[in-house]
PDB file of C-alpha atoms and ligand atoms in Angstrom:
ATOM      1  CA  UNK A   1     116.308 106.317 118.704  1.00 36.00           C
ATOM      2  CA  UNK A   2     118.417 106.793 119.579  1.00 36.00           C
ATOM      3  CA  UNK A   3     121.862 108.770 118.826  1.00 39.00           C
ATOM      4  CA  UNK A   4     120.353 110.245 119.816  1.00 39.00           C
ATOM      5  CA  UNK A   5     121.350 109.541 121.588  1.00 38.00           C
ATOM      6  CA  UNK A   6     123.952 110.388 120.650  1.00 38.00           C
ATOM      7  CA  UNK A   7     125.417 109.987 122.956  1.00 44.00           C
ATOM      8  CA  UNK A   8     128.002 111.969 125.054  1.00 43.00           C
ATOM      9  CA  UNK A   9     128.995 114.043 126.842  1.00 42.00           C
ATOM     10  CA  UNK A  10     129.850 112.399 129.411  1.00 41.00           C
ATOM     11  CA  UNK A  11     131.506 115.237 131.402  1.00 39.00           C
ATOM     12  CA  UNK A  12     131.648 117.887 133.665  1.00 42.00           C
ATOM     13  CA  UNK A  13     131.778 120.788 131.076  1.00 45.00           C
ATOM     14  CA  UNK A  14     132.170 124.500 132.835  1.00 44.00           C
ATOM     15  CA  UNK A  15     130.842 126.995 130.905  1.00 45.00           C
ATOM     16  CA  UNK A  16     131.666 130.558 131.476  1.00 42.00           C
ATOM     17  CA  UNK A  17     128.842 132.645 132.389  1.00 35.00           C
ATOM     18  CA  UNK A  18     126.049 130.154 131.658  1.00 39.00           C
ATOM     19  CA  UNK A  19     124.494 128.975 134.990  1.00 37.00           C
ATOM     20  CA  UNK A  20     122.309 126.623 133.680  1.00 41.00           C
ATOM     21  CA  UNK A  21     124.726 123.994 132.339  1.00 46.00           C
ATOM     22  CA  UNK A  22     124.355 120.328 133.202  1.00 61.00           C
ATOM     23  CA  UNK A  23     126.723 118.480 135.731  1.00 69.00           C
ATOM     24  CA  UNK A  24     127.397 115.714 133.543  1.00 78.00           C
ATOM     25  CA  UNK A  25     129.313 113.131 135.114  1.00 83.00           C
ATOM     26  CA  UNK A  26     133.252 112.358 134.218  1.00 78.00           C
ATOM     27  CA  UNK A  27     135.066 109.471 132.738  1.00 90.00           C
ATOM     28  CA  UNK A  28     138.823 108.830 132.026  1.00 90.00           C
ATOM     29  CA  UNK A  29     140.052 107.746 129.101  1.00 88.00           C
ATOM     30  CA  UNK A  30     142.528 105.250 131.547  1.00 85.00           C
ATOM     31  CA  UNK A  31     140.605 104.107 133.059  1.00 83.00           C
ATOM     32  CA  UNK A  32     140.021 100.402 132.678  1.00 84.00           C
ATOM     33  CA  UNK A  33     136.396 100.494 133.611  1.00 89.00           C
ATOM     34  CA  UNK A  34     135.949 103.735 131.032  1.00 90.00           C
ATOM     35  CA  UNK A  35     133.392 101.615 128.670  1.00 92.00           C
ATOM     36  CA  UNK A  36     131.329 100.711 132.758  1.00 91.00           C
ATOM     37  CA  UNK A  37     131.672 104.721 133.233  1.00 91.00           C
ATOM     38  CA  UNK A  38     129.839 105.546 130.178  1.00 91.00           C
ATOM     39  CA  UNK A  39     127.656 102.932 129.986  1.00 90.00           C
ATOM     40  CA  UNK A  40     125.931 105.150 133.238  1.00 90.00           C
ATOM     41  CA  UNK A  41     127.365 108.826 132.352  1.00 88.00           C
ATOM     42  CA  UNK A  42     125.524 108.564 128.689  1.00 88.00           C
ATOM     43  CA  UNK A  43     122.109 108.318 129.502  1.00 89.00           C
ATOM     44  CA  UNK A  44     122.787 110.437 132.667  1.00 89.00           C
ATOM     45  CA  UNK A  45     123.903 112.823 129.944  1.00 87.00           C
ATOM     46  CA  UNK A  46     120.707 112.599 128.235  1.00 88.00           C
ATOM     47  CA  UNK A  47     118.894 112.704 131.502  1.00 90.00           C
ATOM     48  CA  UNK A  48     120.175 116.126 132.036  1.00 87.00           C
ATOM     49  CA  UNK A  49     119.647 117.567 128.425  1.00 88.00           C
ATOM     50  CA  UNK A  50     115.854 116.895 128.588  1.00 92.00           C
ATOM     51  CA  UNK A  51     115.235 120.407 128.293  1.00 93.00           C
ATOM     52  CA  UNK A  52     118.307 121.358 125.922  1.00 91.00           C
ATOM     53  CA  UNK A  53     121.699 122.687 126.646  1.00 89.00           C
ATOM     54  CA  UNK A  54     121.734 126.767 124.704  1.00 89.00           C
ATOM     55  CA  UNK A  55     125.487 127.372 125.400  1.00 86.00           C
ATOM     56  CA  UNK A  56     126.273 124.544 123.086  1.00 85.00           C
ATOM     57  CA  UNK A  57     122.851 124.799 120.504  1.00 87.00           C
ATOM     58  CA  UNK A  58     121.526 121.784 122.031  1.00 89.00           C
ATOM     59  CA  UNK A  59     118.157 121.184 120.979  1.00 91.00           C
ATOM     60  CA  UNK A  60     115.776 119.919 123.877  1.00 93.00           C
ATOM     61  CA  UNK A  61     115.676 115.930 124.009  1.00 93.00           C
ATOM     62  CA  UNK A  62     112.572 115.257 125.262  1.00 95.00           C
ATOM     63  CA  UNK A  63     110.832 115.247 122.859  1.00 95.00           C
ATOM     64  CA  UNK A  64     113.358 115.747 119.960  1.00 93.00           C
ATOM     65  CA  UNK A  65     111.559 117.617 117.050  1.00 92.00           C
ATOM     66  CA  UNK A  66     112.879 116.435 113.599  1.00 89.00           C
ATOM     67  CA  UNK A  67     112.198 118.863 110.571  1.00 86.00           C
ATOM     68  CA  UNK A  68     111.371 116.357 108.116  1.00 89.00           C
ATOM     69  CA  UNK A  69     112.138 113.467 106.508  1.00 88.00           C
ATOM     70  CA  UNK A  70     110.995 112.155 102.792  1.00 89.00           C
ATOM     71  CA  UNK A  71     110.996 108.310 101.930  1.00 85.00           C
ATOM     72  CA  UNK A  72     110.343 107.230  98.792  1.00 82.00           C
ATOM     73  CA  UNK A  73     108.573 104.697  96.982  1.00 76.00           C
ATOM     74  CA  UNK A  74     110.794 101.107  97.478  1.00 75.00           C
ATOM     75  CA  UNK A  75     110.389  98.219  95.620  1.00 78.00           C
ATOM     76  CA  UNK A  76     108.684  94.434  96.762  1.00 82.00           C
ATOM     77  CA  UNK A  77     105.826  94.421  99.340  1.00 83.00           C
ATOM     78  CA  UNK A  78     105.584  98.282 100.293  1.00 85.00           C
ATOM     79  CA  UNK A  79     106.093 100.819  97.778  1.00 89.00           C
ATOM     80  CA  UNK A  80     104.775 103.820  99.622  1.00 88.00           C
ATOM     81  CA  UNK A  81     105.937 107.311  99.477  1.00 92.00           C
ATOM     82  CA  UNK A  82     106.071 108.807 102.536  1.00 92.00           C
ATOM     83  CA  UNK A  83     106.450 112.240 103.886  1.00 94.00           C
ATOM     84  CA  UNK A  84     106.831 113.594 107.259  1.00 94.00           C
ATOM     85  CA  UNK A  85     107.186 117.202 108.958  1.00 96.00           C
ATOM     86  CA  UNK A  86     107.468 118.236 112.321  1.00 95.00           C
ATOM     87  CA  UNK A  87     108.268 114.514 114.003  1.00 94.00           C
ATOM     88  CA  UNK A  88     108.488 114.361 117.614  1.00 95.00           C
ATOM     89  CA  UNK A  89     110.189 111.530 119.158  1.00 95.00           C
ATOM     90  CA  UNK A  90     109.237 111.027 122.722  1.00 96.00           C
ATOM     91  CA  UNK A  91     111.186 108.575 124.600  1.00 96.00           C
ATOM     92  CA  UNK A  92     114.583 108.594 124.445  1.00 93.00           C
ATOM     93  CA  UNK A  93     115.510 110.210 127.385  1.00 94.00           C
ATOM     94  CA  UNK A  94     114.662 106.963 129.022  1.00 96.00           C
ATOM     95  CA  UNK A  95     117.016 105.444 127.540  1.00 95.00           C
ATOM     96  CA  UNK A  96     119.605 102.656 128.849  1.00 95.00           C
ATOM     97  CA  UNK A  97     122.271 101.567 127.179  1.00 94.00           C
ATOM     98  CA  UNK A  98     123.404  97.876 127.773  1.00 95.00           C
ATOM     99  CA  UNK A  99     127.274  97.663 125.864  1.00 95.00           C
ATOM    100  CA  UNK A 100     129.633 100.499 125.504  1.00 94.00           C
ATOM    101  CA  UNK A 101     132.716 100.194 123.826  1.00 94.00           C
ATOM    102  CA  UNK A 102     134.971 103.607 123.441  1.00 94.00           C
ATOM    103  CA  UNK A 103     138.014 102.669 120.740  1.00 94.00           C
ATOM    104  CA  UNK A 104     139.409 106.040 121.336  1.00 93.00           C
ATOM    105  CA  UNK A 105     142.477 105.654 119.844  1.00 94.00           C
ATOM    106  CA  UNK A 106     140.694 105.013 116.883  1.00 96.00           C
ATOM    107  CA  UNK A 107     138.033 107.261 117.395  1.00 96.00           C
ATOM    108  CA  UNK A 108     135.702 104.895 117.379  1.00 97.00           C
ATOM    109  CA  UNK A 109     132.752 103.979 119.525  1.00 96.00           C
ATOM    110  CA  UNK A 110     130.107 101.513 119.556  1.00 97.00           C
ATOM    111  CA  UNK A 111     127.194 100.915 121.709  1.00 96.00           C
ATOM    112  CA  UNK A 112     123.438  99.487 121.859  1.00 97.00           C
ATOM    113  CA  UNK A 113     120.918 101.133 124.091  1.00 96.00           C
ATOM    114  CA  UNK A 114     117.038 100.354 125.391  1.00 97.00           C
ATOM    115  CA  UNK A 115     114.568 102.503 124.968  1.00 97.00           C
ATOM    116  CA  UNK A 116     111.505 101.561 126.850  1.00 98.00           C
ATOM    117  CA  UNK A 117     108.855 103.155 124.650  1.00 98.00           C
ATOM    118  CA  UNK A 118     109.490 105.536 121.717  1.00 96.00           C
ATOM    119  CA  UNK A 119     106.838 107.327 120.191  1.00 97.00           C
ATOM    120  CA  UNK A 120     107.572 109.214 116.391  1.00 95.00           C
ATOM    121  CA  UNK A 121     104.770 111.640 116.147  1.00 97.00           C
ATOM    122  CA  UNK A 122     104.531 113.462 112.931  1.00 96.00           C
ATOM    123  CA  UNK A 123     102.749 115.202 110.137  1.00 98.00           C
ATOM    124  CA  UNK A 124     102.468 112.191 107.063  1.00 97.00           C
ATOM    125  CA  UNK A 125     101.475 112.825 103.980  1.00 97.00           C
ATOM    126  CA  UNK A 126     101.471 109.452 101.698  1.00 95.00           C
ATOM    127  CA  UNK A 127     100.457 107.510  98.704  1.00 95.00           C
ATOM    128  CA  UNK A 128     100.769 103.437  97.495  1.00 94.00           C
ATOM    129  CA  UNK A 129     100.816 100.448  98.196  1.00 91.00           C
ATOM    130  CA  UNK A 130     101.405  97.743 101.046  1.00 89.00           C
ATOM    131  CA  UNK A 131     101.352  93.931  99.739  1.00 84.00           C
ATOM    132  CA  UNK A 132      97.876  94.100  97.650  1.00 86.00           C
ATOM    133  CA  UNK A 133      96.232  97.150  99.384  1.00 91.00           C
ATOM    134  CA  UNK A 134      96.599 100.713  98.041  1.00 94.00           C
ATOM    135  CA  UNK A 135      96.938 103.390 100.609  1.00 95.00           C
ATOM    136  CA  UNK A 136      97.047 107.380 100.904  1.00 96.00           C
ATOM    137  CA  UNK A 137      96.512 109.569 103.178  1.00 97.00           C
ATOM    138  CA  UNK A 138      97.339 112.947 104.951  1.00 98.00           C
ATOM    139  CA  UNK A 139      96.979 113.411 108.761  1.00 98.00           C
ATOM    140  CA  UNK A 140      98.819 112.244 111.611  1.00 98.00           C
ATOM    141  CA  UNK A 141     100.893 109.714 112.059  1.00 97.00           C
ATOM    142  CA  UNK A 142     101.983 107.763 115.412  1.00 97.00           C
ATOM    143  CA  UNK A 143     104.488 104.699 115.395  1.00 95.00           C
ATOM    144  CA  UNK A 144     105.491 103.605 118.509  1.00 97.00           C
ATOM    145  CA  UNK A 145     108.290 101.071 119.262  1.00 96.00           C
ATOM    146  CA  UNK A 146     107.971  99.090 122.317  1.00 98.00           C
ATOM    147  CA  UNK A 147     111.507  97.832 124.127  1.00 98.00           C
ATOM    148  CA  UNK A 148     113.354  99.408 120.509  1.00 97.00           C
ATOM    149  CA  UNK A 149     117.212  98.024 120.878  1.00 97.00           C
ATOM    150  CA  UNK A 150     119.106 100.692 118.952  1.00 97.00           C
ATOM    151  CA  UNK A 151     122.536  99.396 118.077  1.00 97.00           C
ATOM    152  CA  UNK A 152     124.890 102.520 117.111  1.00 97.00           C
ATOM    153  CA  UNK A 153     128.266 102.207 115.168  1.00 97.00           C
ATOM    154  CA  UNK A 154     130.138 105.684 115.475  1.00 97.00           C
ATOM    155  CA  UNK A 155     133.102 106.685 113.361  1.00 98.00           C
ATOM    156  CA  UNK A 156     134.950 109.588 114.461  1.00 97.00           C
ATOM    157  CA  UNK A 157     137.980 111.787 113.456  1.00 98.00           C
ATOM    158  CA  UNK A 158     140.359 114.499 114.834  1.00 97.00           C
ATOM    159  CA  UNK A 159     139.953 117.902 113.519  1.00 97.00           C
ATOM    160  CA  UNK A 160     142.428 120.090 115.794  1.00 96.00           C
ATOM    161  CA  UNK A 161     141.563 123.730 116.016  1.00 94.00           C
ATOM    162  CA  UNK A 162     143.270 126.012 118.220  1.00 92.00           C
ATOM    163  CA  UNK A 163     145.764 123.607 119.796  1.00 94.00           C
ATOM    164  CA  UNK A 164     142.948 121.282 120.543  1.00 94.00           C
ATOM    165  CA  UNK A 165     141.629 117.958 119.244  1.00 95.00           C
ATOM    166  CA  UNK A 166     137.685 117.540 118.806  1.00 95.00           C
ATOM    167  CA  UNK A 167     136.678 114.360 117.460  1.00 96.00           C
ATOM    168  CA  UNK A 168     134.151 114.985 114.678  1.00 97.00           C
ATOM    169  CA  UNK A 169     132.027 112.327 113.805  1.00 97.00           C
ATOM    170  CA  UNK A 170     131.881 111.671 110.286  1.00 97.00           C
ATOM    171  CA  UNK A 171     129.378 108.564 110.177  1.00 97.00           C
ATOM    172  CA  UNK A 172     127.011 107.427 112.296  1.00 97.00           C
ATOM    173  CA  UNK A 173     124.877 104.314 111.781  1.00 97.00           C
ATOM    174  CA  UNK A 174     122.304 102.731 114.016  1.00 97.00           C
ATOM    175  CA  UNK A 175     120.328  99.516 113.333  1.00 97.00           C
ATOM    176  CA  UNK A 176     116.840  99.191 114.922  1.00 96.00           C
ATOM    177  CA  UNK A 177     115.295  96.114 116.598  1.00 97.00           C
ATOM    178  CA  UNK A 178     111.982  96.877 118.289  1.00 97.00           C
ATOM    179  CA  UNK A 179     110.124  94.275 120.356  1.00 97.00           C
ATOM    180  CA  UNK A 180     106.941  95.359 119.394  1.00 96.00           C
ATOM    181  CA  UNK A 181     105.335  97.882 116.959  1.00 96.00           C
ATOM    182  CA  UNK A 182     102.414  99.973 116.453  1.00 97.00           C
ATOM    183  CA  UNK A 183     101.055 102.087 113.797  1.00 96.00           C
ATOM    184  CA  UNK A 184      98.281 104.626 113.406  1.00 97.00           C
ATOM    185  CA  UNK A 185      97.571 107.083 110.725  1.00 97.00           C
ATOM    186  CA  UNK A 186      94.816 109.510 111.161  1.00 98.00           C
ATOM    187  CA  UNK A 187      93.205 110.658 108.177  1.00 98.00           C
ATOM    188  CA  UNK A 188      93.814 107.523 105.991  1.00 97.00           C
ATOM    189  CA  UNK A 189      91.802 107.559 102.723  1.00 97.00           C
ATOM    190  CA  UNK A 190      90.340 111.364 102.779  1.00 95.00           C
ATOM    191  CA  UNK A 191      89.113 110.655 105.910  1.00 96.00           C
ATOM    192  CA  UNK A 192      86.921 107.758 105.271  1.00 97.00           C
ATOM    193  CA  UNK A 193      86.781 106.153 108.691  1.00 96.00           C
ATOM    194  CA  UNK A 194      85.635 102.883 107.381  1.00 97.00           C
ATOM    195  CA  UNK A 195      88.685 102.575 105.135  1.00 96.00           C
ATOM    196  CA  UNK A 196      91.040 104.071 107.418  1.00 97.00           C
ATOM    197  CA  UNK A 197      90.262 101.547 110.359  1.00 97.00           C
ATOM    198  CA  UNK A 198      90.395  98.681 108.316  1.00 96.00           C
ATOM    199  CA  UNK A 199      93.902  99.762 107.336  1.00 96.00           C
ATOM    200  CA  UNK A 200      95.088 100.752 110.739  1.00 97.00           C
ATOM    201  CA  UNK A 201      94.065  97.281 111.907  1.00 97.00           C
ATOM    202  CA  UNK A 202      95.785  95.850 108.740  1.00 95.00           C
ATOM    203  CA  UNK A 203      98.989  97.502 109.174  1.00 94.00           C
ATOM    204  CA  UNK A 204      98.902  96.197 112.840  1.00 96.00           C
ATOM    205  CA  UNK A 205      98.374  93.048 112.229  1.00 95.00           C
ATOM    206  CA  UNK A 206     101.463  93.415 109.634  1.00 92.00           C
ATOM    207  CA  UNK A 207     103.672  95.291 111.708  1.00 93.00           C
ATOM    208  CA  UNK A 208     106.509  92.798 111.505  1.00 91.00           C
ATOM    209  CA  UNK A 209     106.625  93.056 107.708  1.00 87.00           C
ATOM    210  CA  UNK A 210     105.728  97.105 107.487  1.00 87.00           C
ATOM    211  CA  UNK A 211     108.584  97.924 109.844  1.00 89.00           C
ATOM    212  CA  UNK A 212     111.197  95.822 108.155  1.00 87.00           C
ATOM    213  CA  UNK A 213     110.158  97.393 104.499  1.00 81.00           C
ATOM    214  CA  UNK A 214     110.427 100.832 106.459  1.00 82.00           C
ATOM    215  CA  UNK A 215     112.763 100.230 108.969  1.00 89.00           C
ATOM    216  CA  UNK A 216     115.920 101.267 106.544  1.00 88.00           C
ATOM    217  CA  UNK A 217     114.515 104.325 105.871  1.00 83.00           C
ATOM    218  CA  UNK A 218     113.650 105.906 109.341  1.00 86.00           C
ATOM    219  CA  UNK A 219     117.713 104.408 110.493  1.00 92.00           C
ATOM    220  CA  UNK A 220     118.933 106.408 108.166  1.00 89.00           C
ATOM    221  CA  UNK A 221     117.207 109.377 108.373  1.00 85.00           C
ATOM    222  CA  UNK A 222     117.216 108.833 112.389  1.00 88.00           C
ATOM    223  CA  UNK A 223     120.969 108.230 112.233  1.00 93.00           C
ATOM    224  CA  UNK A 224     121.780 111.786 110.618  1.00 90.00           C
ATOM    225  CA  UNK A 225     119.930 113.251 113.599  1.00 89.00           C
ATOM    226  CA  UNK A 226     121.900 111.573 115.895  1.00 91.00           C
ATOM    227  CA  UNK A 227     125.207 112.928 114.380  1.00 94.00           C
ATOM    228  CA  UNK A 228     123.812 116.482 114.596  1.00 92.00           C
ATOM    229  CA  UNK A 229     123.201 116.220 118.121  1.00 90.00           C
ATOM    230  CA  UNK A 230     126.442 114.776 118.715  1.00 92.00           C
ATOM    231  CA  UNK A 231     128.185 116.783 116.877  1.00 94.00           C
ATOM    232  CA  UNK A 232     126.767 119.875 118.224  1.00 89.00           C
ATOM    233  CA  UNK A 233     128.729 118.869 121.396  1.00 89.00           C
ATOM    234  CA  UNK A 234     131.911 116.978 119.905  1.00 91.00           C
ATOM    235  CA  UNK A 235     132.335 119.894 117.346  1.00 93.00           C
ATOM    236  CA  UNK A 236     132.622 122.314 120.138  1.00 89.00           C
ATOM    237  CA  UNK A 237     134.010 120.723 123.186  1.00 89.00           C
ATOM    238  CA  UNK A 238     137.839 119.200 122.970  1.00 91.00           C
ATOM    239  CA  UNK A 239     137.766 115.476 123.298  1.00 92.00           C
ATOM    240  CA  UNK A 240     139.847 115.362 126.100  1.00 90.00           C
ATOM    241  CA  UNK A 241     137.069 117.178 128.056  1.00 87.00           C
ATOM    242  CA  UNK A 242     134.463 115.237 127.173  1.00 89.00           C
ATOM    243  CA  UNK A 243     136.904 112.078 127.718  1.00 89.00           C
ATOM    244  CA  UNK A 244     139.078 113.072 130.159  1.00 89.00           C
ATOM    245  CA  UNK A 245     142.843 112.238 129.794  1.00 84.00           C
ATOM    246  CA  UNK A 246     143.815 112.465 133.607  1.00 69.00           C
TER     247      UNK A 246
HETATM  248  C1  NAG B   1     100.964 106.930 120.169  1.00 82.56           C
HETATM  249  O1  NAG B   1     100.613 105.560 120.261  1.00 82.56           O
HETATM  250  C2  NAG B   1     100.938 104.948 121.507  1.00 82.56           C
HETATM  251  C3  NAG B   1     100.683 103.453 121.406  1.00 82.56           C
HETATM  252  O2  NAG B   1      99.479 103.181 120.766  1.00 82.56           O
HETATM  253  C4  NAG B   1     100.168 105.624 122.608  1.00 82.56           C
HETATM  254  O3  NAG B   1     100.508 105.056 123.861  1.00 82.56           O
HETATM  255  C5  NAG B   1     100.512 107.119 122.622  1.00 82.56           C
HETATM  256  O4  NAG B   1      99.753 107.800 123.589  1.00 82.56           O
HETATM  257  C6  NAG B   1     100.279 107.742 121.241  1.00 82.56           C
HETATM  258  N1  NAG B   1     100.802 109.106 121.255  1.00 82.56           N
HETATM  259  C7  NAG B   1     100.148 110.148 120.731  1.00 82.56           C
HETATM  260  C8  NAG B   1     100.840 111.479 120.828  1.00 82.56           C
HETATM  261  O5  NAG B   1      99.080 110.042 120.185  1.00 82.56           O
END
């Protein structure tokens, strides 16, 4: 979860007047070991925007709240329309990332990061079917990825503004590969706790197969949220401050 990481910022930004901004660590662009720089300046980045940065809109990391997101029905094993409001991911503030490689000159960067445990929390409202089983509900919904790899492919572009260059990212995709998943939905079936158990354990014992017939859905919406966040910093700070050129 990643883009959430999204990732950088890896600098010492000085903002005027604001006395709570993070000391973000620095990395040259020159440097041969920049991709070993950010590999430990990223989620040191993240680290310090646990609560939010306000001078540059931010939002607090930890957790990250996430409006909504719709998914419809699908087609094979799970057609299930989902809906969820007010998600909270928890979790990927303790983040590592493994690879980092910054293509600069081509404004590109990729890198895969380790989140121990991330937990989506959220409002659900849905209605279907998984294999054989119908299933609705409305309640509360937990998924929780265990050791989640998050590989992130970022494609960026210079915008220059005021005789600076930002680098806008334009597309931002992220594949997930969790070691482990768990669901729970509160609520399934009108509240029929019989029903709703039996389901719970069901999905569990299904994970594997749920996640992959869902997982396209939550990287995409997941992905968008990443670019915001990144964006909110690479839209507003010049990419030689964030990269430095010296
Ligand atoms: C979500 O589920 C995980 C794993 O079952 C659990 O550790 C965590 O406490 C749950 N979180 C909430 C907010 O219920």
């Amino acid at each position: 979860m990643l883009k959430l990481f999204a990732i950088l910022i890896p600098q010492r930004i000085y903002f005027k007047n604001v006395e709570s901004a993070p000391d973000f660590t620095r990395c040259r662009q020159r440097d041969s070991k920049l991709n070993d720089c950010l590999k430990n300046a990223v989620p040191d980045a993240l680290r310090r925007m646990k609560e939010g940065v306000p001078a540059l809109s931010v939002p607090p990391l930890e957790p990250l709240h996430v409006s909504g997101m719709n998914i419809d029905a699908g087609v094979g094993p799970v057609v299930l329309t989902q809906n969820y409001r007010g998600i909270k991911l928890h979790g990927l503030t303790d983040s590592i990332i493994t690879t980092y490689k910054a293509d600069l000159k081509h404004y590109r960067l990729k890198t895969e990061s380790v989140t121990p445990k991330m937990e989506f929390v959220a409002d659900y409202v849905m209605k279907g079917r998984i294999l054989v089983l119908p299933i609705q509900g409305k309640g509360v919904a937990n998924i929780t990825m265990v050791n989640l790899v998050v590989k992130h492919d970022i494609f960026g572009e210079p915008i220059k503004r005021d005789g600076e260059i930002y680098m806008h990212i334009k597309d931002y995709k992220v594949k997930f590969i969790p070691e482990k998943v768990s669901l729970y939905f509160s609520n399934l079936f009108n509240g029929d706790k019989r029903l709703g158990d039996q389901m719970n354990l069901f999905l569990n014992e299904n994970s594997e197969l749920v996640f992959n017939e869902l997982k396209e859905s939550y990287e995409k919406s997941l992905s968008s949220v990443f670019q915001d966040v990144t964006n909110k910093i690479f839209d507003k700070v010049p990419m030689n401050k964030i990269f430095l050129e010296e």
